[in-house]
CSV table of C-alpha atoms in Angstrom, one decimal:
chain,number,residue,atom,x,y,z
A,118,UNK,CA,21.5,-5.2,60.7
A,119,UNK,CA,19.8,-5.2,57.3
A,120,UNK,CA,19.8,-2.2,54.9
A,121,UNK,CA,16.5,-1.3,53.3
A,122,UNK,CA,16.6,-0.1,49.7
A,123,UNK,CA,13.9,2.5,49.5
A,124,UNK,CA,12.2,4.1,46.4
A,125,UNK,CA,10.0,7.2,46.2
A,126,UNK,CA,7.9,7.5,43.0
A,127,UNK,CA,7.3,11.2,42.2
A,128,UNK,CA,4.5,11.0,39.6
A,129,UNK,CA,1.3,12.5,38.3
A,130,UNK,CA,-2.2,11.0,38.4
A,131,UNK,CA,-5.4,11.3,36.5
A,132,UNK,CA,-8.1,13.0,38.5
A,133,UNK,CA,-11.0,10.7,39.4
A,134,UNK,CA,-9.7,7.8,37.3
A,135,UNK,CA,-8.9,5.0,39.7
A,136,UNK,CA,-8.3,2.4,37.0
A,137,UNK,CA,-5.7,4.5,35.1
A,138,UNK,CA,-4.0,5.5,38.4
A,139,UNK,CA,-3.9,2.0,39.6
A,140,UNK,CA,-2.2,0.9,36.4
A,141,UNK,CA,0.3,3.7,36.7
A,142,UNK,CA,1.2,2.7,40.2
A,143,UNK,CA,1.6,-0.9,39.3
A,144,UNK,CA,3.9,-0.1,36.4
A,145,UNK,CA,6.1,2.1,38.6
A,146,UNK,CA,6.1,-0.5,41.3
A,147,UNK,CA,7.6,-3.0,38.9
A,148,UNK,CA,10.1,-0.5,37.7
A,149,UNK,CA,11.3,0.2,41.2
A,150,UNK,CA,11.3,-3.5,42.2
A,151,UNK,CA,13.5,-4.2,39.1
A,152,UNK,CA,16.0,-1.8,40.6
A,153,UNK,CA,16.2,-3.7,43.9
A,154,UNK,CA,13.8,-1.5,45.9
A,155,UNK,CA,12.2,-3.4,48.8
A,156,UNK,CA,9.9,-0.5,49.9
A,157,UNK,CA,8.2,1.6,47.2
A,158,UNK,CA,6.3,4.8,48.3
A,159,UNK,CA,3.8,6.8,46.3
A,160,UNK,CA,2.2,10.2,46.9
A,161,UNK,CA,-0.9,11.1,48.8
A,162,UNK,CA,-4.2,10.3,47.1
A,163,UNK,CA,-2.3,8.9,44.1
A,164,UNK,CA,-5.1,6.5,43.3
A,165,UNK,CA,-7.9,9.1,43.2
A,166,UNK,CA,-6.6,12.6,42.9
A,167,UNK,CA,-7.1,15.3,45.5
A,168,UNK,CA,-9.0,18.3,44.3
A,169,UNK,CA,-12.6,17.2,44.8
A,170,UNK,CA,-15.3,19.9,45.1
A,171,UNK,CA,-17.8,17.7,47.1
A,172,UNK,CA,-17.9,14.7,49.3
A,173,UNK,CA,-20.2,12.9,47.0
A,174,UNK,CA,-17.7,13.2,44.1
A,175,UNK,CA,-14.9,11.8,46.3
A,176,UNK,CA,-17.0,9.1,47.9
A,177,UNK,CA,-17.5,7.6,44.5
A,178,UNK,CA,-13.8,6.9,44.2
A,179,UNK,CA,-13.2,5.8,47.9
A,180,UNK,CA,-13.0,2.1,48.6
A,181,UNK,CA,-13.3,-0.2,51.6
A,182,UNK,CA,-10.0,-1.5,52.9
A,183,UNK,CA,-9.5,-4.3,52.1
A,184,UNK,CA,-11.0,-3.7,48.7
A,185,UNK,CA,-10.4,-4.1,45.0
A,186,UNK,CA,-7.4,-1.7,44.7
A,187,UNK,CA,-5.6,-3.1,47.8
A,188,UNK,CA,-6.2,-6.7,46.7
A,189,UNK,CA,-4.6,-6.0,43.3
A,190,UNK,CA,-1.7,-4.1,44.8
A,191,UNK,CA,-1.3,-6.7,47.5
A,192,UNK,CA,-1.0,-9.4,44.9
A,193,UNK,CA,1.7,-7.4,43.1
A,194,UNK,CA,3.6,-7.1,46.4
A,195,UNK,CA,3.5,-10.9,46.9
A,196,UNK,CA,4.6,-11.5,43.3
A,197,UNK,CA,7.5,-9.0,43.4
A,198,UNK,CA,8.5,-9.6,47.0
A,199,UNK,CA,8.3,-5.9,47.9
A,200,UNK,CA,6.4,-3.5,50.2
A,201,UNK,CA,4.3,-0.7,48.9
A,202,UNK,CA,2.9,2.5,50.5
A,203,UNK,CA,0.4,4.5,48.6
A,204,UNK,CA,-2.3,7.1,49.2
A,205,UNK,CA,-6.0,6.6,48.5
A,206,UNK,CA,-9.4,7.4,50.0
A,207,UNK,CA,-11.1,4.9,52.4
A,208,UNK,CA,-14.8,4.8,52.9
A,209,UNK,CA,-16.6,3.5,56.0
A,210,UNK,CA,-20.2,2.6,55.1
A,211,UNK,CA,-21.5,2.4,58.7
A,212,UNK,CA,-21.3,6.1,59.3
A,213,UNK,CA,-20.4,7.3,55.8
A,214,UNK,CA,-17.0,8.5,57.1
A,215,UNK,CA,-14.3,9.0,54.5
A,216,UNK,CA,-10.6,9.1,55.3
A,217,UNK,CA,-7.5,10.2,53.5
A,218,UNK,CA,-5.2,7.2,54.0
A,219,UNK,CA,-1.9,5.6,53.2
A,220,UNK,CA,-1.9,1.9,52.9
A,221,UNK,CA,1.2,-0.2,53.6
A,222,UNK,CA,1.1,-3.6,51.9
A,223,UNK,CA,3.7,-6.3,52.3
A,224,UNK,CA,4.9,-9.4,50.4
A,225,UNK,CA,3.5,-11.8,53.0
A,226,UNK,CA,0.0,-10.4,52.9
A,227,UNK,CA,0.7,-7.7,55.5
A,228,UNK,CA,-1.8,-4.8,55.4
A,229,UNK,CA,-1.7,-1.6,57.5
A,230,UNK,CA,-3.6,1.7,57.1
A,231,UNK,CA,-2.7,5.1,58.4
A,232,UNK,CA,-5.6,7.7,58.4
A,233,UNK,CA,-4.5,11.3,58.1
A,234,UNK,CA,-4.9,13.0,61.4
A,235,UNK,CA,-4.3,16.7,60.7
A,236,UNK,CA,-6.6,18.1,58.0
A,237,UNK,CA,-6.2,21.4,56.1
A,238,UNK,CA,-9.2,23.2,54.6
A,239,UNK,CA,-8.1,22.2,51.2
A,240,UNK,CA,-9.2,19.8,48.4
A,241,UNK,CA,-10.7,16.5,49.5
A,242,UNK,CA,-9.6,17.1,53.1
A,243,UNK,CA,-12.5,19.5,53.4
A,244,UNK,CA,-14.8,16.4,53.4
A,245,UNK,CA,-12.7,13.7,55.1
A,246,UNK,CA,-12.9,12.7,58.8
A,247,UNK,CA,-9.8,13.2,60.9
A,248,UNK,CA,-7.9,10.0,61.6
A,249,UNK,CA,-9.2,8.1,64.6
A,250,UNK,CA,-6.4,5.6,65.2
A,251,UNK,CA,-3.2,6.1,67.2
A,252,UNK,CA,0.2,6.5,65.6
A,253,UNK,CA,2.0,3.2,64.9
A,254,UNK,CA,5.2,1.9,63.5
A,255,UNK,CA,5.5,-1.3,61.4
A,256,UNK,CA,8.4,-3.7,60.8
A,257,UNK,CA,9.5,-3.5,57.1
A,258,UNK,CA,12.4,-5.8,56.5
A,259,UNK,CA,13.8,-5.1,59.9
A,260,UNK,CA,13.3,-1.3,59.7
A,261,UNK,CA,10.7,0.3,61.9
A,262,UNK,CA,8.5,2.5,59.6
A,263,UNK,CA,6.0,5.2,60.6
A,264,UNK,CA,3.6,7.0,58.3
A,265,UNK,CA,2.3,10.6,58.2
A,266,UNK,CA,0.4,12.3,55.3
A,267,UNK,CA,1.2,15.8,54.0
A,268,UNK,CA,-0.2,18.4,56.5
A,269,UNK,CA,0.8,16.0,59.3
A,270,UNK,CA,4.4,16.8,58.6
A,271,UNK,CA,3.9,20.4,59.8
A,272,UNK,CA,3.1,19.3,63.3
A,273,UNK,CA,6.4,18.4,65.2
A,274,UNK,CA,4.4,16.4,67.7
A,275,UNK,CA,3.4,13.8,65.1
A,276,UNK,CA,7.0,13.0,64.1
A,277,UNK,CA,8.1,13.0,67.7
A,278,UNK,CA,5.4,10.5,68.6
A,279,UNK,CA,6.6,8.1,65.9
A,280,UNK,CA,10.2,8.5,67.0
A,281,UNK,CA,9.2,7.6,70.6
A,282,UNK,CA,7.4,4.6,69.2
A,283,UNK,CA,10.7,3.5,67.7
A,284,UNK,CA,10.5,4.7,64.1
A,285,UNK,CA,13.7,4.4,62.1
A,286,UNK,CA,12.1,5.9,59.0
A,287,UNK,CA,9.1,8.2,58.6
A,288,UNK,CA,7.2,8.3,55.3
A,289,UNK,CA,5.3,11.4,54.2
A,290,UNK,CA,3.2,10.9,51.1
A,291,UNK,CA,2.1,14.4,50.2
A,292,UNK,CA,0.4,16.7,47.6
A,293,UNK,CA,2.4,19.9,48.0
A,294,UNK,CA,1.1,22.8,46.0
A,295,UNK,CA,3.1,26.0,45.4
A,296,UNK,CA,2.6,27.4,48.9
A,297,UNK,CA,4.3,24.4,50.4
A,298,UNK,CA,7.8,25.1,49.2
A,299,UNK,CA,9.0,26.1,52.7
A,300,UNK,CA,7.9,22.7,54.0
A,301,UNK,CA,9.9,20.9,51.4
A,302,UNK,CA,12.9,23.2,51.8
A,303,UNK,CA,13.0,23.5,55.6
A,304,UNK,CA,10.6,21.3,57.5
A,305,UNK,CA,11.4,17.9,56.1
A,306,UNK,CA,15.2,18.1,57.0
A,307,UNK,CA,14.3,19.5,60.4
A,308,UNK,CA,12.0,16.6,61.2
A,309,UNK,CA,14.7,14.2,60.3
A,310,UNK,CA,17.4,16.0,62.3
A,311,UNK,CA,15.4,16.8,65.4
A,312,UNK,CA,14.3,13.2,65.8
A,313,UNK,CA,17.5,11.5,64.4
A,314,UNK,CA,15.4,9.4,61.9
A,315,UNK,CA,15.3,9.0,58.2
A,316,UNK,CA,12.5,11.1,56.7
A,317,UNK,CA,11.1,10.4,53.2
A,318,UNK,CA,8.6,12.8,51.6
A,319,UNK,CA,7.1,11.9,48.2
A,320,UNK,CA,5.1,14.5,46.3
A,321,UNK,CA,3.1,14.3,43.2
A,322,UNK,CA,3.5,16.5,40.1
A,323,UNK,CA,1.1,17.9,37.5
A,324,UNK,CA,-1.9,20.3,37.7
A,325,UNK,CA,-5.3,19.6,39.2
A,326,UNK,CA,-8.2,21.7,40.2
A,327,UNK,CA,-6.2,24.9,39.7
A,328,UNK,CA,-3.2,23.7,41.8
A,329,UNK,CA,0.2,23.0,40.5
A,330,UNK,CA,2.1,20.4,42.5
A,331,UNK,CA,5.8,21.1,43.1
A,332,UNK,CA,7.5,17.7,43.3
A,333,UNK,CA,10.6,18.2,45.5
A,334,UNK,CA,10.4,14.6,46.8
A,335,UNK,CA,13.4,13.8,49.0
A,336,UNK,CA,15.0,11.2,51.3
A,337,UNK,CA,16.7,12.8,54.3
A,338,UNK,CA,19.2,11.1,56.6
A,339,UNK,CA,19.1,11.2,60.4
A,340,UNK,CA,21.6,14.0,60.3
A,341,UNK,CA,19.2,16.1,58.2
A,342,UNK,CA,21.2,15.7,55.0
A,343,UNK,CA,19.4,14.9,51.7
A,344,UNK,CA,20.4,11.6,50.3
A,345,UNK,CA,18.2,11.9,47.2
A,346,UNK,CA,16.2,14.9,46.0
A,347,UNK,CA,14.0,15.5,43.0
A,348,UNK,CA,14.6,19.3,42.8
A,349,UNK,CA,11.9,19.8,40.1
A,350,UNK,CA,8.3,19.0,39.3
A,351,UNK,CA,8.8,16.2,36.8
A,352,UNK,CA,8.2,12.5,37.3
A,353,UNK,CA,11.2,10.7,38.8
A,354,UNK,CA,12.0,7.7,41.0
A,355,UNK,CA,14.4,8.4,43.9
A,356,UNK,CA,16.4,5.6,45.6
A,357,UNK,CA,18.4,5.5,48.8
A,358,UNK,CA,19.5,2.9,51.4
A,359,UNK,CA,18.1,3.1,54.9
A,360,UNK,CA,20.5,1.8,57.6
A,361,UNK,CA,18.4,1.5,60.9
A,362,UNK,CA,21.6,1.5,63.0
A,363,UNK,CA,22.1,5.2,62.1
A,364,UNK,CA,18.6,6.2,63.2
A,365,UNK,CA,18.9,4.2,66.5
A,366,UNK,CA,22.1,5.9,67.5
A,367,UNK,CA,20.5,9.0,69.3
A,368,UNK,CA,23.7,9.8,71.2
A,369,UNK,CA,26.1,12.0,69.3
A,370,UNK,CA,29.6,12.3,70.8
A,371,UNK,CA,31.6,15.1,69.2
A,372,UNK,CA,34.2,15.5,72.0
A,373,UNK,CA,34.0,12.6,74.6
A,374,UNK,CA,33.2,13.9,78.0
A,375,UNK,CA,33.0,17.5,76.7
A,376,UNK,CA,30.5,17.7,73.9
A,377,UNK,CA,27.8,15.1,73.8
A,378,UNK,CA,24.1,15.3,72.7
A,379,UNK,CA,21.4,12.7,73.1
A,380,UNK,CA,18.1,13.8,71.6
A,381,UNK,CA,16.1,11.1,73.3
A,382,UNK,CA,17.8,11.1,76.8
A,383,UNK,CA,17.9,14.9,77.0
A,384,UNK,CA,14.1,15.3,76.6
A,385,UNK,CA,12.1,16.9,79.5
A,386,UNK,CA,8.6,15.6,79.0
A,387,UNK,CA,7.5,16.8,82.5
A,388,UNK,CA,7.9,20.4,81.1
A,389,UNK,CA,5.8,19.8,77.9
A,390,UNK,CA,2.3,19.8,79.4
A,391,UNK,CA,1.2,22.9,77.5
A,392,UNK,CA,1.6,21.1,74.2
A,393,UNK,CA,-1.3,18.9,74.8
A,394,UNK,CA,-3.7,21.6,76.0
A,395,UNK,CA,-6.4,22.5,73.4
A,396,UNK,CA,-6.3,26.1,72.2
A,397,UNK,CA,-9.3,28.4,72.6
């Protein structure tokens, strides 16, 4: 089974300057590709910035998908033979809906879009539409990859849904401000461990609209152990190898016949009905 060399690019961006941010992403993509990365992941809203005060301001930076930015990045992926996942804003002209999205682009022209489902009352998410497409996993060099964005990671149901769809690796492009340190410290390793999957969270750095972003990007193993960690708020590229065999082995045998755990088999979905009931 193939090993996927993964890169997370912890970086800053320039607010409301799509051209400058696009060039920064392209430069980092080439740097990571030169180090052998086959999947390069960038933070949430890295092409646009996040701290918008109105929908009109954000709408001016949003693009159709496919559109100019994805065409340029897709061409880079074809030239470099790599996959890219990056955050941006998508616009839908028909009903003026705007989505916070992560695009996944591949070296053979593959193009997938994940629209953020859970929206906090914060930044541009005050003006975006909740994602309207089901969770999905995508084959990236033999590894099944699922995508969430930032606040989605705080909802265990989202990661569990991706695990049940067969995800080996869950990506979480994010914009964590100061108040999100517990998520970086505790939630990310927990999501990996409780689902026996790799979990890769990539945050941005810098200051925007009064918020300081904390970095803390990390790649966590199916055992909940950090394989790579940017324990600071400075730019850095993290690398780790993803072995899908480890995420597909849900059964843990500590003492044969006496101490065995299977986090997939041992589920009791018939008891979970309350999870799907709307709250009042």
